PDB file of C-alpha atoms in Angstrom:
ATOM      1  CA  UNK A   1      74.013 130.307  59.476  1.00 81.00           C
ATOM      2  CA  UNK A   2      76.161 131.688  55.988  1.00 84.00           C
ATOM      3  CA  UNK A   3      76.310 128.779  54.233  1.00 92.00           C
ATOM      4  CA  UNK A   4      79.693 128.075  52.319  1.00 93.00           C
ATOM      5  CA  UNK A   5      80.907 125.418  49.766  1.00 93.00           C
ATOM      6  CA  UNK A   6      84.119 124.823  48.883  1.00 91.00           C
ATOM      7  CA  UNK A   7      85.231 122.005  46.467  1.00 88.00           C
ATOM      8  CA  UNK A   8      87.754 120.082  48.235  1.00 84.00           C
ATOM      9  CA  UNK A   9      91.522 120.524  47.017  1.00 76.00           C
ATOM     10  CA  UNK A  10      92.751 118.874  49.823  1.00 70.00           C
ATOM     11  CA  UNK A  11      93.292 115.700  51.447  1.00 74.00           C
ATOM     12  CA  UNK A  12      89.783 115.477  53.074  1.00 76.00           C
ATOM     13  CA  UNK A  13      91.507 115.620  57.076  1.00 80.00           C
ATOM     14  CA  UNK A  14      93.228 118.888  56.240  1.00 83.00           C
ATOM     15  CA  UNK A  15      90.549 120.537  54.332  1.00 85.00           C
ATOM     16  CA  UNK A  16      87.729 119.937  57.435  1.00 88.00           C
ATOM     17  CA  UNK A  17      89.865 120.701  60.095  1.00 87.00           C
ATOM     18  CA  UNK A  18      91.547 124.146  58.458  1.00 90.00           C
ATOM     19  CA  UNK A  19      87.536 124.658  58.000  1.00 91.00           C
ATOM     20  CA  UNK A  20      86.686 123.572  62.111  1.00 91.00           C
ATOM     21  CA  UNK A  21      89.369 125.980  62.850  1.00 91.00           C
ATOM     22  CA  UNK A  22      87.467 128.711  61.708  1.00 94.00           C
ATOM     23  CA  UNK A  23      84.562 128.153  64.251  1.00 93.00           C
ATOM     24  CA  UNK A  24      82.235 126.223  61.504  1.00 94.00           C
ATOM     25  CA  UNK A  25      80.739 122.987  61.286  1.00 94.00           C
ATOM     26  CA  UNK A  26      81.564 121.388  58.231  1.00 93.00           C
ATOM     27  CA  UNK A  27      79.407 119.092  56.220  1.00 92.00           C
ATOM     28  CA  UNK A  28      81.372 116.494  53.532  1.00 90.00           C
ATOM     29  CA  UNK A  29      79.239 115.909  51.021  1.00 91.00           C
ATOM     30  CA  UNK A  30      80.262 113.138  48.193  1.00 87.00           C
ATOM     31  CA  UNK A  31      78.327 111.281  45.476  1.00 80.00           C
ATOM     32  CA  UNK A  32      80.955 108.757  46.054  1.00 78.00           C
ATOM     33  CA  UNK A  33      80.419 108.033  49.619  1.00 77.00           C
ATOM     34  CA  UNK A  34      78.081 108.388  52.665  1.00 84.00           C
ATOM     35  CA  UNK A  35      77.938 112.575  53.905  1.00 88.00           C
ATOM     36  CA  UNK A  36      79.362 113.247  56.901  1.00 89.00           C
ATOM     37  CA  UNK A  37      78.324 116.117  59.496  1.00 92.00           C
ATOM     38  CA  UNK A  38      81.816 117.090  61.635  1.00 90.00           C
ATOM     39  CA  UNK A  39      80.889 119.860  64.768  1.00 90.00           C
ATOM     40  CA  UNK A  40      83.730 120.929  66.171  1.00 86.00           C
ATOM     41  CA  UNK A  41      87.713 120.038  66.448  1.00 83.00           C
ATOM     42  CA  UNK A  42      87.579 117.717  69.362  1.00 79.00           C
ATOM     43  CA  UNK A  43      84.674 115.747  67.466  1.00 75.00           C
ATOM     44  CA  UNK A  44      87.019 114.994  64.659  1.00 78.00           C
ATOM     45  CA  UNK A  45      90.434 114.775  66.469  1.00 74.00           C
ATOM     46  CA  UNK A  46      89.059 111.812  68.637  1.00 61.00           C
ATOM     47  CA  UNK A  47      87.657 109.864  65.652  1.00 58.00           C
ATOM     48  CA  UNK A  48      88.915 106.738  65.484  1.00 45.00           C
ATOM     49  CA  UNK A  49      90.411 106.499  61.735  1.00 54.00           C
ATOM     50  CA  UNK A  50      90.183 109.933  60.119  1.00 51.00           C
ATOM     51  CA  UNK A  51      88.972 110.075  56.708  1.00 55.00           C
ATOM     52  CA  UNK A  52      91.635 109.987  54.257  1.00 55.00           C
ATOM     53  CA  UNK A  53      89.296 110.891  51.198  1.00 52.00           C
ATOM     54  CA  UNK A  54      91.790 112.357  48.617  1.00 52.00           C
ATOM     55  CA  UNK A  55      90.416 115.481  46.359  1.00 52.00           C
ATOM     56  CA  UNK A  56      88.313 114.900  43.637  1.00 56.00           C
ATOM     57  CA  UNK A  57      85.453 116.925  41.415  1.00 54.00           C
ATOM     58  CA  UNK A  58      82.806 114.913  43.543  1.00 78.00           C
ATOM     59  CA  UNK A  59      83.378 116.014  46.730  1.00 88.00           C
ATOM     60  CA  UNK A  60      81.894 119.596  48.699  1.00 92.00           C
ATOM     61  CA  UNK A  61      82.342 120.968  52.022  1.00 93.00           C
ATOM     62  CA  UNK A  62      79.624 122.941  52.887  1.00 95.00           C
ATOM     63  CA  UNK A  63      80.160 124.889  56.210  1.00 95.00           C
ATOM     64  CA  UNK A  64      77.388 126.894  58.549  1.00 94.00           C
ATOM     65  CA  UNK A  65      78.567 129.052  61.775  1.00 93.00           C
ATOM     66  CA  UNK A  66      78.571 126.441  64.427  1.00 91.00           C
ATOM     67  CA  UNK A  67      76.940 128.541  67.163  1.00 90.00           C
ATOM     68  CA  UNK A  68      73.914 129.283  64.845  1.00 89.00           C
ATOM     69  CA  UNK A  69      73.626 125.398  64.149  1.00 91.00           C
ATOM     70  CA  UNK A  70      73.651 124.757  67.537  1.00 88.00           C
ATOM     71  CA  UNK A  71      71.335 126.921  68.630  1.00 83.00           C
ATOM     72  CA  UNK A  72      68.984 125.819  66.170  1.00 81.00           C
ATOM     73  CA  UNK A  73      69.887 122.212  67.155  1.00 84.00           C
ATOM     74  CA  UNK A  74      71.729 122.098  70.086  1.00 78.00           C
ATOM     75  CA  UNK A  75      70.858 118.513  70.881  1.00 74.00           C
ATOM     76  CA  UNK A  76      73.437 118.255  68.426  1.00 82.00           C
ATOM     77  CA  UNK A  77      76.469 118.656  70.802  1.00 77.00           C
ATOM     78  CA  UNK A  78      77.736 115.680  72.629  1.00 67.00           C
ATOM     79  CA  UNK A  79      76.727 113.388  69.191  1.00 74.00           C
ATOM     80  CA  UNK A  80      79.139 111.493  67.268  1.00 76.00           C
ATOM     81  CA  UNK A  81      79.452 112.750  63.538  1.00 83.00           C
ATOM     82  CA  UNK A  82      76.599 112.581  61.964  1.00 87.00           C
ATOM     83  CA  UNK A  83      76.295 110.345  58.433  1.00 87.00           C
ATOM     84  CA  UNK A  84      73.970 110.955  55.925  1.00 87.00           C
ATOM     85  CA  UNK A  85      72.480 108.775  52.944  1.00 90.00           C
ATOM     86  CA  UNK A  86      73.985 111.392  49.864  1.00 90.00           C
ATOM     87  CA  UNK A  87      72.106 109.166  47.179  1.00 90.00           C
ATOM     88  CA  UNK A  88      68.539 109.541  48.133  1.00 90.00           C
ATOM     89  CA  UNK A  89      66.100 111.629  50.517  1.00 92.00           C
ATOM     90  CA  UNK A  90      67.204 114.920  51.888  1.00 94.00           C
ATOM     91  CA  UNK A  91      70.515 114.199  51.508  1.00 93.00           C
ATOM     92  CA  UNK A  92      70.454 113.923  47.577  1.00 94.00           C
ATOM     93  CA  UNK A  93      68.686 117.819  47.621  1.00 95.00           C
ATOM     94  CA  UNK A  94      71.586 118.810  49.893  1.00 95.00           C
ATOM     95  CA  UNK A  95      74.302 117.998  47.754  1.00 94.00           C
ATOM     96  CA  UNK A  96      72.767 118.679  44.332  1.00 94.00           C
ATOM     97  CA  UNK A  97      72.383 122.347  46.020  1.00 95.00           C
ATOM     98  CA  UNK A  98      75.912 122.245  47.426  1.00 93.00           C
ATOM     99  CA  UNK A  99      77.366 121.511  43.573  1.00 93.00           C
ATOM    100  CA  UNK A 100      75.145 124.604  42.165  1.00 94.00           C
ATOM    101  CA  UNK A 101      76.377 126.968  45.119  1.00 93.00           C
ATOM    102  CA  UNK A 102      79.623 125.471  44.237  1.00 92.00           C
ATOM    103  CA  UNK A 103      79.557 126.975  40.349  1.00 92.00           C
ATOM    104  CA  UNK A 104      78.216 129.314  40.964  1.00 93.00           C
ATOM    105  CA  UNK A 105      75.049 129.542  40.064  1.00 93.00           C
ATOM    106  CA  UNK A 106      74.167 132.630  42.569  1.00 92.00           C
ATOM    107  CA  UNK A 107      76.678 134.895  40.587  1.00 91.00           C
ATOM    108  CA  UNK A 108      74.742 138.154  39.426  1.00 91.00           C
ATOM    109  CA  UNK A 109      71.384 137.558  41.201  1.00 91.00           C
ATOM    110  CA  UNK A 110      69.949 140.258  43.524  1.00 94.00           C
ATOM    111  CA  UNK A 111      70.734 140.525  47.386  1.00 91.00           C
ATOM    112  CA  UNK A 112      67.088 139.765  48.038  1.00 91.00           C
ATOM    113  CA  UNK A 113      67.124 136.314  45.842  1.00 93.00           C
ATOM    114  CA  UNK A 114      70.783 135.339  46.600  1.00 91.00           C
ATOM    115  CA  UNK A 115      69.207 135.598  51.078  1.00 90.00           C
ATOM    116  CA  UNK A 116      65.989 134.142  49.990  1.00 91.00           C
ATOM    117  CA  UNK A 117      68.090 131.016  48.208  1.00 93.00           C
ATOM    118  CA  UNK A 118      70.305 130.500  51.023  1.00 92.00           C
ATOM    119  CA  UNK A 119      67.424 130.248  53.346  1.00 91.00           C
ATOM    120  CA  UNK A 120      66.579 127.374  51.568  1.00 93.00           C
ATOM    121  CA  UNK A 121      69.469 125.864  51.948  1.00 93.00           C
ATOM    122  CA  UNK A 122      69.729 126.239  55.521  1.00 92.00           C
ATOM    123  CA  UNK A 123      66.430 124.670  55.578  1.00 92.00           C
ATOM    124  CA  UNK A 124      67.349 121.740  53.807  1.00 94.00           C
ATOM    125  CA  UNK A 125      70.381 120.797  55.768  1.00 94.00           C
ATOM    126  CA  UNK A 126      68.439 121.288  58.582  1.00 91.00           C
ATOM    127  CA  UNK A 127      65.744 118.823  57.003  1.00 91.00           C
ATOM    128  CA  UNK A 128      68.751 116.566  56.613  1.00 93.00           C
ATOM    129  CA  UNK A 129      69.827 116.589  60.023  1.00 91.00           C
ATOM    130  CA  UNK A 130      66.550 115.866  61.230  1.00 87.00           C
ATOM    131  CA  UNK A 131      65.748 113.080  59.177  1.00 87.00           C
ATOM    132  CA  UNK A 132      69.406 111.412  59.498  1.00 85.00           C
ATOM    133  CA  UNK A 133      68.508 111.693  63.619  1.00 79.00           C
ATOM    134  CA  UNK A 134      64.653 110.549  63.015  1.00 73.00           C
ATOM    135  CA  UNK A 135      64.004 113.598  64.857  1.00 60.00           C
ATOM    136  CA  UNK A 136      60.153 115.243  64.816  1.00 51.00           C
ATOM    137  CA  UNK A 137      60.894 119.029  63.923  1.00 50.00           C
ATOM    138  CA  UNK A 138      58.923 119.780  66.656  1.00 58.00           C
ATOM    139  CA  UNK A 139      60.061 121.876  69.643  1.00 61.00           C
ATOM    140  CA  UNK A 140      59.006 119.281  71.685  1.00 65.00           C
ATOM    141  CA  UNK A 141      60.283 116.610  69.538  1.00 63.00           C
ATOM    142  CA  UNK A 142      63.820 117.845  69.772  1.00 64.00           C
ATOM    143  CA  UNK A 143      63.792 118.405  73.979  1.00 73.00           C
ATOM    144  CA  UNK A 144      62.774 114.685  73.806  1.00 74.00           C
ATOM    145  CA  UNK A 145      65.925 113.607  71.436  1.00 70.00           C
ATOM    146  CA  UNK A 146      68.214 115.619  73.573  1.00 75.00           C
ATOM    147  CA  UNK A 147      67.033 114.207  76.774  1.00 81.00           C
ATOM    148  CA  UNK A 148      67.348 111.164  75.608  1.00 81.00           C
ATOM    149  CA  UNK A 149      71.169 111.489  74.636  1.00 79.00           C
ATOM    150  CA  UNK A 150      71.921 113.016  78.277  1.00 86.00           C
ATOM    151  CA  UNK A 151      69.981 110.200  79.828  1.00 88.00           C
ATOM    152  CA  UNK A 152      72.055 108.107  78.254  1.00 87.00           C
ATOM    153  CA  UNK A 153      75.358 109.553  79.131  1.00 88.00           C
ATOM    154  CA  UNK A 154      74.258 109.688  82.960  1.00 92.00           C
ATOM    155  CA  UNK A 155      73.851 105.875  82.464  1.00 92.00           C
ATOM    156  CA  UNK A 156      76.587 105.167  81.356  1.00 92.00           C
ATOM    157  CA  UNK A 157      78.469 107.062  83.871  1.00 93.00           C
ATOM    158  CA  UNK A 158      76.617 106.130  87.409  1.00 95.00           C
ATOM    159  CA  UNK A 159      79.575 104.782  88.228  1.00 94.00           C
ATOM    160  CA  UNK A 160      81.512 108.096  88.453  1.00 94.00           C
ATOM    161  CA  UNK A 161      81.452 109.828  91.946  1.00 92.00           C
ATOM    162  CA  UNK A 162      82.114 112.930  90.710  1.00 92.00           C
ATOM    163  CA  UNK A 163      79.203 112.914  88.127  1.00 93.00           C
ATOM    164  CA  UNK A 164      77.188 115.646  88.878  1.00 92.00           C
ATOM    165  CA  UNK A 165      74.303 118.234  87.230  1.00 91.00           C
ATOM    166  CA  UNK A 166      77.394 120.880  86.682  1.00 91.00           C
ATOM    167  CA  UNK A 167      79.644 118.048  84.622  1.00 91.00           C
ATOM    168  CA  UNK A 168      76.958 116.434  82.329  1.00 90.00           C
ATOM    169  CA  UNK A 169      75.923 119.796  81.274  1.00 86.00           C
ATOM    170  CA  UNK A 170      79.380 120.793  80.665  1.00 84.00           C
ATOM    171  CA  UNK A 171      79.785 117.573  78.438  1.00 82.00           C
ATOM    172  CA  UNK A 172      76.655 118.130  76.753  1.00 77.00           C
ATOM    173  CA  UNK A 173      77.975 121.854  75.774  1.00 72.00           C
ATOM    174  CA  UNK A 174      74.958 123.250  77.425  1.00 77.00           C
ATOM    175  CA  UNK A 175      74.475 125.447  80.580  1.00 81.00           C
ATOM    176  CA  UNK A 176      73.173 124.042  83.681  1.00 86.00           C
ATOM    177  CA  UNK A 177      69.906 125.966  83.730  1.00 85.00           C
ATOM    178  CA  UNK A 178      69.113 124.355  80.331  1.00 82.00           C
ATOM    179  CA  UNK A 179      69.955 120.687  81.917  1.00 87.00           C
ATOM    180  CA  UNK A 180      67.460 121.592  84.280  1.00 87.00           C
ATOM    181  CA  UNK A 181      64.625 122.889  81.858  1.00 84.00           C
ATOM    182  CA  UNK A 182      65.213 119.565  80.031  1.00 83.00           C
ATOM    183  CA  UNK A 183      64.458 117.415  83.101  1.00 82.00           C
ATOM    184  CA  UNK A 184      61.355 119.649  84.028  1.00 74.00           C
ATOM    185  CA  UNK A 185      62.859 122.283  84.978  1.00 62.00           C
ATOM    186  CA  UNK A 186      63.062 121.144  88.489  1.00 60.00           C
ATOM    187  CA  UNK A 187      67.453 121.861  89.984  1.00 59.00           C
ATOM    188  CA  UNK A 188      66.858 118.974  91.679  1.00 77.00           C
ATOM    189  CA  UNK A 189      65.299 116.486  89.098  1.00 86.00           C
ATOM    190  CA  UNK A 190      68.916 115.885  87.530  1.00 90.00           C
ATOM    191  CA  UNK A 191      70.906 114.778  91.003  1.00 90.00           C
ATOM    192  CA  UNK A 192      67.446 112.783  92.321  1.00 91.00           C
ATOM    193  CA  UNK A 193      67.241 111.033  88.621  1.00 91.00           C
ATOM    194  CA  UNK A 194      71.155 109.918  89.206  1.00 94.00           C
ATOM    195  CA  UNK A 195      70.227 109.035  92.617  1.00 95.00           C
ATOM    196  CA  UNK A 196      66.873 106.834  92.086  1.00 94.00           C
ATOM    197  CA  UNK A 197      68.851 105.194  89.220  1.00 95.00           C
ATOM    198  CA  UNK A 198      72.095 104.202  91.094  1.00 96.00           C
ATOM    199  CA  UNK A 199      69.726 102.878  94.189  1.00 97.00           C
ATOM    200  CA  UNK A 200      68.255 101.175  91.587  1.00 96.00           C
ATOM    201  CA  UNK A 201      71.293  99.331  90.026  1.00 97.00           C
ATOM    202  CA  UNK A 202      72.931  99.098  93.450  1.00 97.00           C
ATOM    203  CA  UNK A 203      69.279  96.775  94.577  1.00 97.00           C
ATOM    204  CA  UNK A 204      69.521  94.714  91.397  1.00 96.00           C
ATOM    205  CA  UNK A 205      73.179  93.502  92.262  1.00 96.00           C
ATOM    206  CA  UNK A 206      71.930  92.723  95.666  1.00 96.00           C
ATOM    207  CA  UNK A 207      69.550  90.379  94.925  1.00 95.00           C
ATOM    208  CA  UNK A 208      71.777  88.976  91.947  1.00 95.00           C
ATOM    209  CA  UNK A 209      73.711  85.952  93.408  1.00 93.00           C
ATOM    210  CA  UNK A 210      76.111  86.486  91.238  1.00 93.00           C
ATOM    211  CA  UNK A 211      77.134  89.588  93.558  1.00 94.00           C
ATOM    212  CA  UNK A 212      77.057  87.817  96.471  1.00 92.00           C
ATOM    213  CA  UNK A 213      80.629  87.661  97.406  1.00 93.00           C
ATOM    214  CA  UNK A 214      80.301  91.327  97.265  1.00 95.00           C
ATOM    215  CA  UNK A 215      80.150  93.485 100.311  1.00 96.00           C
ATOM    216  CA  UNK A 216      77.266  95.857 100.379  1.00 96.00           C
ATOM    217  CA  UNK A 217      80.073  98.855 100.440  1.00 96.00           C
ATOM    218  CA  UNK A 218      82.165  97.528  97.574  1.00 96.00           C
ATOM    219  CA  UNK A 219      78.838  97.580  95.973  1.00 96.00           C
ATOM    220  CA  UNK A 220      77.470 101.037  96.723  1.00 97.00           C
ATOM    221  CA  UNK A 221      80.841 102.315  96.303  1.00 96.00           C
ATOM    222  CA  UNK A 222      81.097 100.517  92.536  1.00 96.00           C
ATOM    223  CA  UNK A 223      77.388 102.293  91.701  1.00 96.00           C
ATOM    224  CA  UNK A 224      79.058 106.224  92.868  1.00 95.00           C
ATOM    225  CA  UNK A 225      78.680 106.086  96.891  1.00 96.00           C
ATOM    226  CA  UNK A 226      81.378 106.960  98.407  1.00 92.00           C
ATOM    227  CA  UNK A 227      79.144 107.727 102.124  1.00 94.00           C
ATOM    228  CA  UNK A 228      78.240 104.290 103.645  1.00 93.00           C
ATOM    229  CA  UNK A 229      76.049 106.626 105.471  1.00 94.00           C
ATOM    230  CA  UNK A 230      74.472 108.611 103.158  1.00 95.00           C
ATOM    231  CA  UNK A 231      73.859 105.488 100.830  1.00 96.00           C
ATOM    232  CA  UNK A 232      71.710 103.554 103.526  1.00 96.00           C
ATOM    233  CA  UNK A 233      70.044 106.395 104.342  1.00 96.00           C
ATOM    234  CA  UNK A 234      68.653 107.174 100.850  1.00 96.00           C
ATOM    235  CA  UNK A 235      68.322 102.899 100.031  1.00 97.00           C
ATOM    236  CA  UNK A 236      66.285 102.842 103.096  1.00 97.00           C
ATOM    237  CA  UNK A 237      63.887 105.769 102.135  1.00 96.00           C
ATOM    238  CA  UNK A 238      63.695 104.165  98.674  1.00 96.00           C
ATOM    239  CA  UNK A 239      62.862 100.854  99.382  1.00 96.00           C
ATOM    240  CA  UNK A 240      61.930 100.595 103.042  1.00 96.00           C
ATOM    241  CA  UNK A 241      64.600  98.290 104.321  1.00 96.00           C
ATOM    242  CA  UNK A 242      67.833  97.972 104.254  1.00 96.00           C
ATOM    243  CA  UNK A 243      70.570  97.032 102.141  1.00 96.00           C
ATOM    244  CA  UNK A 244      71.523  94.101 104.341  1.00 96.00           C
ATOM    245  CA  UNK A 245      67.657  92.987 104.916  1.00 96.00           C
ATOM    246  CA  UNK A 246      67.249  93.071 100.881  1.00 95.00           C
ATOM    247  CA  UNK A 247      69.859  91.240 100.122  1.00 95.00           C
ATOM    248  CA  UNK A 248      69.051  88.790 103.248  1.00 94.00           C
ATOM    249  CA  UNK A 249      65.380  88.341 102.041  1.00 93.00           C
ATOM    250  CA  UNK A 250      66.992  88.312  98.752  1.00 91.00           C
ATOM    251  CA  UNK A 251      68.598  84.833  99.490  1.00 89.00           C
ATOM    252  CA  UNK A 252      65.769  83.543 101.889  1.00 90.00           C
ATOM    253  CA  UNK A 253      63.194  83.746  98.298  1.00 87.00           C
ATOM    254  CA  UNK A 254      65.613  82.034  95.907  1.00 79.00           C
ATOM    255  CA  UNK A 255      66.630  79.356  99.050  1.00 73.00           C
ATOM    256  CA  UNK A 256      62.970  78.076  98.912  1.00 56.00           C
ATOM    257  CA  UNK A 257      62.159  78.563  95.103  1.00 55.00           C
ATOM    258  CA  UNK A 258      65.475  75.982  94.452  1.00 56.00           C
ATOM    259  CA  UNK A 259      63.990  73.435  97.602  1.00 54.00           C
ATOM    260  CA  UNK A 260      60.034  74.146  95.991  1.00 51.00           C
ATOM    261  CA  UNK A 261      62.378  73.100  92.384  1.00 52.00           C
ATOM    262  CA  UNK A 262      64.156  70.364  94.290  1.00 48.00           C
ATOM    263  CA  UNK A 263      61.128  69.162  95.364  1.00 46.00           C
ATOM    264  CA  UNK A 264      59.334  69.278  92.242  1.00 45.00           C
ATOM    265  CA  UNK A 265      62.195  66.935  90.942  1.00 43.00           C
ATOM    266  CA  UNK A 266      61.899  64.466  93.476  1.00 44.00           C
TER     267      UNK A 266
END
């Protein structure tokens, strides 16, 4: 991954995106404050306030390629920047190593020594990463993590009709074929997980009064159908009726449980 730290001489912004630019991820590391993991450009252009720590003799940026990283990790892509505890755990390692690097320490020592030391610390900000994400270093532990991020972002986008295997792989700066291994390795796992889970939501609004001044197309439509058709179709192999008999049934069940309650009151 060729490791680098710099001291900062720059306002913090300038000095991790000149750094981004260069195709590395960059790693702010600070006795004064919490350490921050930055991926890629887009990551740190769409933060919300950009950091606007000002140079001082306490603060590193260590950098790695970013392919390498992500290939090692590539759950990491899609994340948020990652923040790291700089005053304990692996975190403390990291940037006591980062400060050495930093001075120098490595001047004069033999090839073999100088790869074997860096090794190490690609280890331990590896060991960081994993520990900031609670993540098992397993192989399998890490498909899990990474599934679990992209199940996520399919939830939160079910509403999208143009949310497809092809887009959430694109967001999750992975290729398709590995969006498939992750969900079994089946093509069409992916589009019937989106599908079982819309159904899903689009059945829980229709036996929700709340939803029902909603027609049953507004609602489909609202959970990603945009084929009346198509959506019955796939509602009625799913549940064995239909949307209009769920939601009918639906309203027959909570009609007697408030008379069996208006009863009770009686």
């Amino acid at each position: 991954m060729e490791p680098i730290v710099v001291r900062l001489s720059t306002a913090l912004s300038a000095g991790v995106a000149e750094i981004l630019e260069q195709e590395r991820a960059v790693l702010v590391l600070s006795r004064q404050s919490t350490g921050r993991l930055y991926l890629d450009q887009h990551q740190f252009s769409t933060l919300a306030t950009p950091p606007r720590v000002e140079p001082t003799a306490d603060v590193f940026l260590l950098s790695v390629t970013r392919s390498a990283l992500l290939r090692y990790l590539p759950m990491l892509a899609g994340l948020p920047p990652l923040s790291f505890n700089m005053e304990k755990g692996p975190g403390a390692f990291l940037l006591s190593a980062g400060s050495m690097l930093e001075a120098g320490v490595l001047e004069g020592t033999i090839p073999q020594t100088r790869q074997r030391l860096m090794q190490h610390v690609t280890d331990l900000l590896i060991t960081t990463i994993l520990d900031c994400l609670e993540l098992e270093v397993s192989v399998a532990g890490r498909r899990r993590h990474r599934q679990k991020h992209i199940r996520h972002y399919i939830e939160t986008r079910l509403h999208e009709h143009d949310l497809t295997p092809q887009s959430i792989a694109e967001a999750s700066g992975i290729s398709t074929r590995a969006l498939y291994q992750l969900f079994d390795g089946e093509e069409g796992a992916v589009a019937g997980w989106i599908l079982n889970r819309r159904l899903e939501r689009i059945h829980a609004d229709l036996t929700n009064p709340a939803h029902d001044a909603l027609p049953i197309a507004q609602i489909a439509l609202n959970h990603g159908f945009r084929n009346a058709a198509h959506f019955s179709r796939r509602f009625r192999q799913k549940f064995g009726a239909s949307p209009r008999e769920i939601r009918q049934r639906s309203a027959l069940r909570l009609g007697r449980l408030e008379q069996t309650g208006s009863s009770g009151r009686r």
